[in-house]
């Protein structure tokens, strides 16, 4: 490994953002409740089933960034080589994203390699991958999704990556503990780069209206460490009681709310899956949803734009950060605030459903050097703070309705110490468990979608079914 500093042009949008802009959801499902699958309120899925927009010619990036590639193994032979990537969005410049991403810039300018895009759709991606592997035309990499672990790994779709990753290197050492939680038969298959910025679920509200109503500002409660389920419900009730035709919340949020309980329905300790469906924390979270619906505080539907007035005034709007521009544009005279979902009052931390950003090394690929170079490029894009600074600058420039406070509030969710990573391993167990109609998503949204009136009804119906699914692995 040699040390040198090289001036390269760094694409501004971070790795976490590129995938979110290019497609609604990177795994072709609604994430079975993690990350992008924020859950309920009765909204329908907007799953994309088309490929990315057309490729455009790259004409240069806006900012120059010094990159010290001493963190990279530049001794590997990748000059002039091609990495084959199968997906339903392109990671090369496109009409929607004309600039190179940070990782692509490093990959091309430091390693001298390029990415070949093999297009698929979100609806057919897994079938197309299987066909390619069986036919001996495997791509090198494929996007990680909830069903990857353990379902697709156990089907021999991917290769272990320990020969590619130096887990003692500083940029990888801090991710090893997380990677260890996805080990299969003693080997690593997933190298987490970071989290997807645009796939968090957040709450938006009008600071202007909150002040006019004389309510406690949720952002101030959050900063004071008092933003919990109790205050979340209290503020909605106070807002509803002060006027006619009022609701507490609308949007797509309830699924992610259940994750704030701190317990997943299915957990994994590295060797065994556990059914936590009778967790008291999950029951309490679902109980909050029962209370909100019983008091007519939920305005059912996704909505977009006039979210605080469409069919009745509403205090909160739950959705991904991608919707902030739409909300701010609809209310130009009002100051929009953004906060995380509230924490379980019996816990000190805010448990957050986060979407891992990672690629899988496909079975049959013999392009190890290029895959290693791509993994290191992606990880460095998250690890080196210079990219974070320039990404924020460019992002705020391109999103004038955002404030620095909003950006920093969302980016803070990356911090696993304050916002522990909440993930339900059940969403990757089997075809019965994963996807929009799988057991896991059905359970997380059982109250919010009106399928059940009580959590206990859904819990008792599915408990044995989940036991049977995880028994196949245990």
CSV table of C-alpha atoms in Angstrom, one decimal:
chain,number,residue,atom,x,y,z
A,1,UNK,CA,0.0,0.0,0.0
A,2,UNK,CA,1.5,3.3,-1.0
A,3,UNK,CA,0.8,6.8,0.2
A,4,UNK,CA,0.2,9.6,-2.2
A,5,UNK,CA,-2.1,12.6,-2.5
A,6,UNK,CA,-3.9,13.1,-5.8
A,7,UNK,CA,-6.2,16.0,-6.9
A,8,UNK,CA,-9.4,14.6,-8.3
A,9,UNK,CA,-12.8,16.0,-9.1
A,10,UNK,CA,-15.3,14.9,-6.5
A,11,UNK,CA,-18.9,14.5,-7.4
A,12,UNK,CA,-20.9,16.2,-4.8
A,13,UNK,CA,-23.9,14.0,-4.0
A,14,UNK,CA,-22.9,11.5,-1.4
A,15,UNK,CA,-23.2,7.8,-1.9
A,16,UNK,CA,-26.2,7.7,0.4
A,17,UNK,CA,-28.1,10.2,-1.7
A,18,UNK,CA,-27.5,9.0,-5.2
A,19,UNK,CA,-29.5,5.8,-4.9
A,20,UNK,CA,-32.4,7.6,-3.2
A,21,UNK,CA,-32.6,10.2,-6.0
A,22,UNK,CA,-32.3,7.7,-8.7
A,23,UNK,CA,-35.1,5.5,-7.5
A,24,UNK,CA,-37.9,5.5,-5.0
A,25,UNK,CA,-36.4,2.4,-3.2
A,26,UNK,CA,-33.2,0.7,-4.0
A,27,UNK,CA,-34.3,-2.9,-3.4
A,28,UNK,CA,-37.5,-2.9,-5.3
A,29,UNK,CA,-39.7,-3.4,-2.3
A,30,UNK,CA,-40.7,-0.9,0.3
A,31,UNK,CA,-38.0,-2.3,2.5
A,32,UNK,CA,-40.2,-4.4,4.6
A,33,UNK,CA,-40.3,-1.7,7.2
A,34,UNK,CA,-36.6,-0.6,7.3
A,35,UNK,CA,-35.3,2.7,6.2
A,36,UNK,CA,-37.3,3.8,3.2
A,37,UNK,CA,-40.4,1.8,4.3
A,38,UNK,CA,-41.6,4.3,6.9
A,39,UNK,CA,-45.0,2.6,7.3
A,40,UNK,CA,-48.6,3.3,7.5
A,41,UNK,CA,-51.2,6.0,7.9
A,42,UNK,CA,-52.9,3.8,5.3
A,43,UNK,CA,-50.8,5.1,2.4
A,44,UNK,CA,-50.3,3.0,-0.7
A,45,UNK,CA,-46.9,2.0,-1.9
A,46,UNK,CA,-45.3,4.0,-4.7
A,47,UNK,CA,-42.9,1.2,-5.7
A,48,UNK,CA,-41.0,2.0,-8.8
A,49,UNK,CA,-40.9,-0.7,-11.5
A,50,UNK,CA,-38.9,1.0,-14.2
A,51,UNK,CA,-35.3,1.5,-14.8
A,52,UNK,CA,-33.3,4.6,-14.2
A,53,UNK,CA,-33.4,7.6,-16.5
A,54,UNK,CA,-31.2,7.7,-19.6
A,55,UNK,CA,-27.5,8.0,-19.3
A,56,UNK,CA,-26.0,11.4,-20.0
A,57,UNK,CA,-22.5,12.5,-20.9
A,58,UNK,CA,-20.5,13.6,-17.9
A,59,UNK,CA,-19.2,17.1,-18.5
A,60,UNK,CA,-17.3,17.7,-15.2
A,61,UNK,CA,-18.0,18.2,-11.5
A,62,UNK,CA,-18.4,21.5,-9.6
A,63,UNK,CA,-15.9,21.1,-6.8
A,64,UNK,CA,-12.3,19.9,-6.5
A,65,UNK,CA,-11.4,17.9,-3.5
A,66,UNK,CA,-8.0,16.7,-2.4
A,67,UNK,CA,-8.0,12.9,-1.8
A,68,UNK,CA,-5.3,11.2,0.2
A,69,UNK,CA,-5.5,7.7,-1.1
A,70,UNK,CA,-3.3,6.3,1.6
A,71,UNK,CA,-6.6,4.7,2.8
A,72,UNK,CA,-6.9,2.9,-0.5
A,73,UNK,CA,-5.0,-0.2,-1.8
A,74,UNK,CA,-3.9,1.4,-5.1
A,75,UNK,CA,-1.5,-1.5,-5.7
A,76,UNK,CA,-4.2,-3.7,-7.1
A,77,UNK,CA,-4.5,-4.0,-10.8
A,78,UNK,CA,-7.6,-2.1,-11.9
A,79,UNK,CA,-6.4,0.3,-14.6
A,80,UNK,CA,-8.6,0.1,-17.7
A,81,UNK,CA,-10.8,-2.6,-16.2
A,82,UNK,CA,-14.6,-2.6,-15.9
A,83,UNK,CA,-16.9,-3.4,-13.0
A,84,UNK,CA,-20.2,-4.9,-14.1
A,85,UNK,CA,-23.2,-3.6,-12.0
A,86,UNK,CA,-26.7,-4.9,-12.3
A,87,UNK,CA,-29.5,-2.7,-10.9
A,88,UNK,CA,-32.6,-0.6,-11.7
A,89,UNK,CA,-30.8,2.7,-11.5
A,90,UNK,CA,-27.5,3.7,-13.0
A,91,UNK,CA,-24.6,4.8,-10.8
A,92,UNK,CA,-23.0,6.5,-13.8
A,93,UNK,CA,-24.1,10.1,-14.6
A,94,UNK,CA,-27.7,10.2,-15.9
A,95,UNK,CA,-30.1,12.9,-17.0
A,96,UNK,CA,-31.3,13.2,-13.4
A,97,UNK,CA,-27.8,13.0,-11.8
A,98,UNK,CA,-25.4,14.6,-14.3
A,99,UNK,CA,-22.5,14.7,-11.8
A,100,UNK,CA,-20.4,11.8,-10.7
A,101,UNK,CA,-20.9,10.6,-7.2
A,102,UNK,CA,-18.0,10.7,-4.8
A,103,UNK,CA,-17.4,7.0,-5.0
A,104,UNK,CA,-17.5,6.9,-8.7
A,105,UNK,CA,-15.0,9.7,-8.9
A,106,UNK,CA,-12.6,7.9,-6.7
A,107,UNK,CA,-13.1,4.7,-8.6
A,108,UNK,CA,-12.5,6.2,-11.9
A,109,UNK,CA,-9.8,8.8,-11.1
A,110,UNK,CA,-7.8,6.9,-8.5
A,111,UNK,CA,-8.3,3.3,-9.7
A,112,UNK,CA,-8.6,4.0,-13.4
A,113,UNK,CA,-11.6,1.7,-13.7
A,114,UNK,CA,-15.2,2.2,-15.0
A,115,UNK,CA,-18.7,0.9,-14.2
A,116,UNK,CA,-20.8,-0.9,-16.8
A,117,UNK,CA,-24.5,-0.7,-16.1
A,118,UNK,CA,-26.6,-3.8,-16.7
A,119,UNK,CA,-30.2,-2.5,-16.5
A,120,UNK,CA,-33.0,-4.4,-14.8
A,121,UNK,CA,-36.2,-3.3,-13.1
A,122,UNK,CA,-37.2,-3.4,-9.4
A,123,UNK,CA,-39.9,-5.9,-10.3
A,124,UNK,CA,-37.6,-8.4,-12.1
A,125,UNK,CA,-34.2,-7.7,-10.5
A,126,UNK,CA,-33.9,-10.9,-8.5
A,127,UNK,CA,-35.1,-13.1,-11.3
A,128,UNK,CA,-32.7,-11.4,-13.7
A,129,UNK,CA,-29.8,-11.9,-11.3
A,130,UNK,CA,-30.6,-15.6,-10.9
A,131,UNK,CA,-30.8,-16.0,-14.6
A,132,UNK,CA,-27.4,-14.3,-15.1
A,133,UNK,CA,-25.7,-16.5,-12.4
A,134,UNK,CA,-27.2,-19.7,-13.9
A,135,UNK,CA,-26.2,-18.7,-17.4
A,136,UNK,CA,-22.6,-17.9,-16.5
A,137,UNK,CA,-23.0,-14.1,-17.2
A,138,UNK,CA,-22.9,-12.9,-13.6
A,139,UNK,CA,-22.5,-9.2,-12.9
A,140,UNK,CA,-19.8,-8.3,-10.3
A,141,UNK,CA,-22.0,-6.3,-7.9
A,142,UNK,CA,-25.7,-6.1,-7.0
A,143,UNK,CA,-27.4,-3.7,-4.5
A,144,UNK,CA,-27.9,-4.9,-1.0
A,145,UNK,CA,-31.5,-5.1,0.2
A,146,UNK,CA,-33.4,-6.4,3.2
A,147,UNK,CA,-34.0,-9.8,1.7
A,148,UNK,CA,-30.3,-10.3,1.0
A,149,UNK,CA,-29.7,-11.6,4.5
A,150,UNK,CA,-30.1,-14.4,5.0
A,151,UNK,CA,-32.4,-15.4,2.1
A,152,UNK,CA,-30.4,-14.6,-1.0
A,153,UNK,CA,-27.1,-15.5,0.7
A,154,UNK,CA,-28.4,-18.9,1.7
A,155,UNK,CA,-29.5,-19.4,-1.9
A,156,UNK,CA,-25.8,-19.1,-3.0
A,157,UNK,CA,-26.4,-15.9,-4.9
A,158,UNK,CA,-23.4,-14.0,-3.4
A,159,UNK,CA,-19.8,-14.5,-2.4
A,160,UNK,CA,-18.2,-13.8,1.0
A,161,UNK,CA,-16.1,-10.6,1.0
A,162,UNK,CA,-13.4,-11.2,3.7
A,163,UNK,CA,-10.8,-11.6,1.0
A,164,UNK,CA,-11.6,-8.1,-0.2
A,165,UNK,CA,-11.9,-6.1,3.0
A,166,UNK,CA,-9.2,-5.2,5.4
A,167,UNK,CA,-11.2,-5.1,8.6
A,168,UNK,CA,-8.2,-3.7,10.5
A,169,UNK,CA,-8.0,-0.6,8.3
A,170,UNK,CA,-9.3,2.5,10.1
A,171,UNK,CA,-12.1,3.2,7.6
A,172,UNK,CA,-13.4,-0.4,7.8
A,173,UNK,CA,-12.6,-1.1,11.5
A,174,UNK,CA,-15.5,1.1,12.7
A,175,UNK,CA,-18.0,-0.8,10.5
A,176,UNK,CA,-16.8,-4.3,11.5
A,177,UNK,CA,-19.1,-4.7,14.5
A,178,UNK,CA,-22.1,-3.9,12.3
A,179,UNK,CA,-20.8,-6.2,9.5
A,180,UNK,CA,-20.4,-9.0,12.2
A,181,UNK,CA,-24.2,-8.9,12.7
A,182,UNK,CA,-24.7,-10.1,9.1
A,183,UNK,CA,-22.2,-13.0,9.2
A,184,UNK,CA,-23.3,-16.2,7.6
A,185,UNK,CA,-21.5,-19.5,8.3
A,186,UNK,CA,-18.7,-17.5,9.9
A,187,UNK,CA,-18.1,-15.3,6.9
A,188,UNK,CA,-18.9,-11.7,6.0
A,189,UNK,CA,-21.1,-11.0,3.0
A,190,UNK,CA,-22.1,-7.4,3.6
A,191,UNK,CA,-19.7,-4.5,4.0
A,192,UNK,CA,-21.7,-1.5,5.2
A,193,UNK,CA,-20.6,1.8,3.7
A,194,UNK,CA,-23.0,4.0,5.7
A,195,UNK,CA,-26.7,4.9,5.7
A,196,UNK,CA,-28.9,6.4,3.1
A,197,UNK,CA,-29.6,10.0,3.9
A,198,UNK,CA,-32.8,10.3,1.9
A,199,UNK,CA,-34.3,7.1,3.2
A,200,UNK,CA,-34.8,8.1,6.8
A,201,UNK,CA,-38.3,8.7,8.1
A,202,UNK,CA,-38.8,12.1,9.8
A,203,UNK,CA,-41.6,14.3,11.0
A,204,UNK,CA,-42.2,17.7,9.4
A,205,UNK,CA,-44.3,20.4,11.0
A,206,UNK,CA,-45.0,24.2,10.7
A,207,UNK,CA,-43.0,26.0,13.4
A,208,UNK,CA,-45.2,29.0,12.5
A,209,UNK,CA,-48.4,27.3,13.4
A,210,UNK,CA,-46.9,25.7,16.5
A,211,UNK,CA,-45.9,29.2,17.8
A,212,UNK,CA,-49.3,30.7,16.8
A,213,UNK,CA,-51.1,27.9,18.7
A,214,UNK,CA,-48.9,28.3,21.8
A,215,UNK,CA,-47.8,24.7,21.6
A,216,UNK,CA,-44.4,23.4,22.8
A,217,UNK,CA,-42.0,23.4,19.8
A,218,UNK,CA,-41.2,19.7,19.1
A,219,UNK,CA,-37.7,20.7,18.0
A,220,UNK,CA,-37.0,22.3,21.4
A,221,UNK,CA,-38.4,19.2,23.1
A,222,UNK,CA,-36.1,17.1,21.0
A,223,UNK,CA,-33.0,19.2,21.9
A,224,UNK,CA,-34.0,19.0,25.5
A,225,UNK,CA,-34.2,15.2,25.4
A,226,UNK,CA,-37.9,15.3,26.0
A,227,UNK,CA,-39.2,14.2,22.6
A,228,UNK,CA,-40.8,10.9,23.4
A,229,UNK,CA,-44.0,9.1,22.7
A,230,UNK,CA,-45.9,10.8,25.5
A,231,UNK,CA,-45.2,14.3,24.2
A,232,UNK,CA,-45.8,13.2,20.7
A,233,UNK,CA,-49.4,12.1,21.6
A,234,UNK,CA,-49.9,15.1,23.9
A,235,UNK,CA,-49.1,17.7,21.3
A,236,UNK,CA,-51.5,16.1,18.8
A,237,UNK,CA,-54.3,16.0,21.3
A,238,UNK,CA,-53.7,19.6,22.2
A,239,UNK,CA,-53.7,20.7,18.6
A,240,UNK,CA,-56.8,18.7,17.8
A,241,UNK,CA,-58.8,20.1,20.7
A,242,UNK,CA,-58.0,23.7,19.8
A,243,UNK,CA,-60.0,23.8,16.6
A,244,UNK,CA,-62.4,22.0,14.3
A,245,UNK,CA,-61.6,19.4,11.6
A,246,UNK,CA,-58.1,18.8,13.0
A,247,UNK,CA,-55.7,15.9,13.0
A,248,UNK,CA,-52.5,15.1,14.6
A,249,UNK,CA,-50.6,13.4,11.8
A,250,UNK,CA,-50.7,12.2,8.2
A,251,UNK,CA,-48.2,10.7,5.7
A,252,UNK,CA,-46.2,7.5,5.7
A,253,UNK,CA,-44.6,7.0,9.1
A,254,UNK,CA,-46.3,4.4,11.4
A,255,UNK,CA,-44.0,1.5,10.3
A,256,UNK,CA,-40.9,3.5,11.3
A,257,UNK,CA,-42.6,4.5,14.5
A,258,UNK,CA,-42.8,0.9,15.7
A,259,UNK,CA,-39.1,0.6,15.2
A,260,UNK,CA,-38.6,3.3,17.9
A,261,UNK,CA,-39.8,0.7,20.4
A,262,UNK,CA,-36.2,-0.6,20.4
A,263,UNK,CA,-37.0,-4.2,19.8
A,264,UNK,CA,-37.4,-5.8,16.4
A,265,UNK,CA,-39.9,-8.6,15.9
A,266,UNK,CA,-37.1,-10.9,14.7
A,267,UNK,CA,-33.5,-10.5,16.0
A,268,UNK,CA,-30.3,-12.3,15.2
A,269,UNK,CA,-27.2,-12.8,17.4
A,270,UNK,CA,-24.9,-14.0,14.7
A,271,UNK,CA,-26.0,-17.6,14.8
A,272,UNK,CA,-29.6,-17.8,15.9
A,273,UNK,CA,-32.8,-15.9,15.0
A,274,UNK,CA,-35.2,-15.0,17.8
A,275,UNK,CA,-38.9,-14.3,17.7
A,276,UNK,CA,-39.6,-11.2,19.8
A,277,UNK,CA,-43.2,-10.8,18.8
A,278,UNK,CA,-44.3,-10.8,22.4
A,279,UNK,CA,-41.9,-7.9,23.3
A,280,UNK,CA,-43.5,-5.5,25.8
A,281,UNK,CA,-41.8,-2.6,24.0
A,282,UNK,CA,-43.4,-3.5,20.6
A,283,UNK,CA,-46.8,-3.9,22.3
A,284,UNK,CA,-46.4,-0.4,23.8
A,285,UNK,CA,-45.5,1.1,20.5
A,286,UNK,CA,-48.5,-0.5,18.8
A,287,UNK,CA,-50.6,0.7,21.7
A,288,UNK,CA,-49.6,4.2,20.9
A,289,UNK,CA,-50.9,3.7,17.3
A,290,UNK,CA,-54.1,2.2,18.7
A,291,UNK,CA,-54.6,5.3,20.8
A,292,UNK,CA,-53.9,7.7,17.9
A,293,UNK,CA,-56.4,5.9,15.7
A,294,UNK,CA,-59.0,5.6,18.4
A,295,UNK,CA,-58.9,9.3,19.0
A,296,UNK,CA,-59.2,10.1,15.3
A,297,UNK,CA,-55.8,11.8,15.3
A,298,UNK,CA,-54.5,10.1,12.1
A,299,UNK,CA,-55.4,11.6,8.7
A,300,UNK,CA,-55.0,8.5,6.5
A,301,UNK,CA,-53.0,8.9,3.3
A,302,UNK,CA,-49.5,9.9,2.0
A,303,UNK,CA,-50.4,13.4,0.7
A,304,UNK,CA,-47.8,15.7,-0.7
A,305,UNK,CA,-47.5,19.5,-0.9
A,306,UNK,CA,-50.5,20.9,1.1
A,307,UNK,CA,-50.1,18.2,3.8
A,308,UNK,CA,-51.1,20.4,6.7
A,309,UNK,CA,-54.5,21.4,5.1
A,310,UNK,CA,-55.6,18.8,2.6
A,311,UNK,CA,-58.8,17.4,4.0
A,312,UNK,CA,-58.4,18.9,7.5
A,313,UNK,CA,-55.6,20.7,9.3
A,314,UNK,CA,-52.8,18.5,10.5
A,315,UNK,CA,-49.9,19.1,13.0
A,316,UNK,CA,-47.3,16.5,11.8
A,317,UNK,CA,-46.4,15.1,8.4
A,318,UNK,CA,-44.4,11.9,8.4
A,319,UNK,CA,-42.3,11.1,5.3
A,320,UNK,CA,-38.8,10.8,3.9
A,321,UNK,CA,-36.5,13.9,3.6
A,322,UNK,CA,-37.1,13.9,-0.1
A,323,UNK,CA,-40.6,15.4,0.6
A,324,UNK,CA,-39.2,18.5,2.5
A,325,UNK,CA,-38.9,20.5,-0.7
A,326,UNK,CA,-42.5,19.8,-1.6
A,327,UNK,CA,-43.8,20.8,1.8
A,328,UNK,CA,-41.7,24.0,2.0
A,329,UNK,CA,-42.8,25.0,-1.5
A,330,UNK,CA,-46.5,24.5,-0.5
A,331,UNK,CA,-46.1,26.8,2.5
A,332,UNK,CA,-43.7,29.5,1.5
A,333,UNK,CA,-44.9,31.9,4.3
A,334,UNK,CA,-44.3,29.3,7.1
A,335,UNK,CA,-41.2,28.0,8.7
A,336,UNK,CA,-40.9,24.2,8.4
A,337,UNK,CA,-39.4,22.2,11.2
A,338,UNK,CA,-38.0,18.7,10.9
A,339,UNK,CA,-37.4,16.3,13.8
A,340,UNK,CA,-36.9,12.5,14.2
A,341,UNK,CA,-39.6,10.2,15.3
A,342,UNK,CA,-40.0,10.3,19.1
A,343,UNK,CA,-38.2,7.8,21.4
A,344,UNK,CA,-39.6,5.2,23.6
A,345,UNK,CA,-40.0,7.0,27.0
A,346,UNK,CA,-38.6,3.9,28.8
A,347,UNK,CA,-35.3,4.2,26.8
A,348,UNK,CA,-32.7,6.9,26.6
A,349,UNK,CA,-31.9,6.4,22.9
A,350,UNK,CA,-33.8,7.1,19.7
A,351,UNK,CA,-34.0,3.8,17.9
A,352,UNK,CA,-34.1,4.6,14.2
A,353,UNK,CA,-34.8,2.3,11.2
A,354,UNK,CA,-31.9,3.0,8.9
A,355,UNK,CA,-31.2,1.8,5.3
A,356,UNK,CA,-27.8,0.3,4.9
A,357,UNK,CA,-25.8,1.3,1.8
A,358,UNK,CA,-23.9,-1.7,0.5
A,359,UNK,CA,-23.3,-3.8,-2.6
A,360,UNK,CA,-23.0,-7.6,-2.8
A,361,UNK,CA,-20.3,-9.5,-4.6
A,362,UNK,CA,-22.2,-11.7,-6.9
A,363,UNK,CA,-21.6,-15.5,-7.2
A,364,UNK,CA,-19.6,-16.3,-10.4
A,365,UNK,CA,-17.8,-13.0,-10.5
A,366,UNK,CA,-14.0,-13.3,-10.9
A,367,UNK,CA,-13.4,-9.6,-10.9
A,368,UNK,CA,-12.1,-9.4,-7.3
A,369,UNK,CA,-9.8,-6.4,-7.7
A,370,UNK,CA,-12.4,-4.2,-9.2
A,371,UNK,CA,-15.0,-5.2,-6.6
A,372,UNK,CA,-12.4,-4.4,-3.8
A,373,UNK,CA,-11.6,-1.1,-5.4
A,374,UNK,CA,-15.3,-0.2,-5.6
A,375,UNK,CA,-16.0,-1.2,-2.0
A,376,UNK,CA,-13.1,0.9,-0.8
A,377,UNK,CA,-14.1,3.8,-2.9
A,378,UNK,CA,-17.6,3.7,-1.5
A,379,UNK,CA,-16.5,3.4,2.1
A,380,UNK,CA,-14.0,6.3,1.7
A,381,UNK,CA,-16.8,8.5,0.4
A,382,UNK,CA,-18.6,8.0,3.7
A,383,UNK,CA,-15.5,7.9,5.9
A,384,UNK,CA,-13.5,11.0,4.9
A,385,UNK,CA,-15.1,14.1,6.4
A,386,UNK,CA,-14.1,16.3,3.5
A,387,UNK,CA,-16.8,14.7,1.4
A,388,UNK,CA,-19.4,15.4,4.1
A,389,UNK,CA,-18.6,19.1,4.1
A,390,UNK,CA,-18.7,19.6,0.4
A,391,UNK,CA,-21.9,17.4,0.1
A,392,UNK,CA,-23.7,19.6,2.5
A,393,UNK,CA,-22.6,22.8,0.8
A,394,UNK,CA,-23.8,21.5,-2.6
A,395,UNK,CA,-27.0,20.0,-1.2
A,396,UNK,CA,-28.1,23.2,0.5
A,397,UNK,CA,-27.3,25.1,-2.7
A,398,UNK,CA,-29.6,22.7,-4.7
A,399,UNK,CA,-32.3,22.7,-2.1
A,400,UNK,CA,-32.9,26.4,-1.1
A,401,UNK,CA,-35.9,25.5,1.0
A,402,UNK,CA,-33.7,23.5,3.4
A,403,UNK,CA,-31.9,25.1,6.3
A,404,UNK,CA,-28.6,24.1,7.8
A,405,UNK,CA,-30.6,23.0,10.9
A,406,UNK,CA,-32.8,20.7,8.9
A,407,UNK,CA,-29.8,19.1,7.1
A,408,UNK,CA,-27.8,18.6,10.4
A,409,UNK,CA,-30.9,17.2,12.2
A,410,UNK,CA,-31.3,14.5,9.6
A,411,UNK,CA,-27.5,13.8,9.2
A,412,UNK,CA,-27.3,13.4,13.0
A,413,UNK,CA,-29.4,10.2,12.6
A,414,UNK,CA,-26.2,8.6,11.2
A,415,UNK,CA,-24.8,8.6,14.8
A,416,UNK,CA,-25.3,5.0,16.1
A,417,UNK,CA,-24.5,6.0,19.6
A,418,UNK,CA,-27.4,8.4,20.0
A,419,UNK,CA,-29.6,6.8,17.3
A,420,UNK,CA,-29.1,3.0,17.5
A,421,UNK,CA,-29.6,1.1,14.2
A,422,UNK,CA,-33.0,-0.6,14.4
A,423,UNK,CA,-33.4,-3.4,11.9
A,424,UNK,CA,-35.7,-6.4,11.7
A,425,UNK,CA,-33.9,-9.5,10.5
A,426,UNK,CA,-37.2,-11.1,9.8
A,427,UNK,CA,-37.6,-9.1,6.6
A,428,UNK,CA,-34.8,-11.2,5.0
A,429,UNK,CA,-35.8,-14.7,6.3
A,430,UNK,CA,-38.0,-15.9,3.4
A,431,UNK,CA,-40.3,-14.9,0.6
A,432,UNK,CA,-43.2,-15.3,3.0
A,433,UNK,CA,-41.6,-12.8,5.4
A,434,UNK,CA,-40.3,-10.2,3.1
A,435,UNK,CA,-41.8,-7.6,0.7
A,436,UNK,CA,-44.9,-5.5,0.8
A,437,UNK,CA,-47.2,-8.4,1.6
A,438,UNK,CA,-44.8,-10.3,3.8
A,439,UNK,CA,-45.4,-11.1,7.5
A,440,UNK,CA,-43.0,-8.5,8.8
A,441,UNK,CA,-44.4,-5.5,7.0
A,442,UNK,CA,-48.0,-6.7,7.7
A,443,UNK,CA,-47.2,-6.8,11.4
A,444,UNK,CA,-45.5,-3.4,11.6
A,445,UNK,CA,-48.4,-1.8,9.7
A,446,UNK,CA,-51.3,-3.9,11.1
A,447,UNK,CA,-52.8,-1.0,13.0
A,448,UNK,CA,-51.9,1.8,10.7
A,449,UNK,CA,-53.4,0.1,7.6
A,450,UNK,CA,-56.6,-0.9,9.5
A,451,UNK,CA,-56.0,-4.6,9.1
A,452,UNK,CA,-56.4,-5.1,12.8
A,453,UNK,CA,-57.9,-3.1,15.6
A,454,UNK,CA,-55.6,-4.5,18.3
A,455,UNK,CA,-52.0,-5.5,18.1
A,456,UNK,CA,-52.7,-8.5,20.2
A,457,UNK,CA,-54.9,-9.9,17.4
A,458,UNK,CA,-52.1,-9.7,14.8
A,459,UNK,CA,-49.5,-10.9,17.3
A,460,UNK,CA,-51.3,-14.0,18.3
A,461,UNK,CA,-52.2,-14.9,14.7
A,462,UNK,CA,-48.6,-14.6,13.4
A,463,UNK,CA,-46.5,-15.8,16.3
A,464,UNK,CA,-46.5,-19.5,15.3
A,465,UNK,CA,-46.0,-18.6,11.6
A,466,UNK,CA,-42.9,-16.6,12.4
A,467,UNK,CA,-41.6,-19.5,14.6
A,468,UNK,CA,-42.0,-21.8,11.7
A,469,UNK,CA,-40.1,-19.5,9.3
A,470,UNK,CA,-37.1,-19.0,11.5
A,471,UNK,CA,-37.0,-22.6,12.5
A,472,UNK,CA,-35.8,-23.4,9.0
A,473,UNK,CA,-32.6,-21.4,9.7
A,474,UNK,CA,-32.1,-22.2,13.4
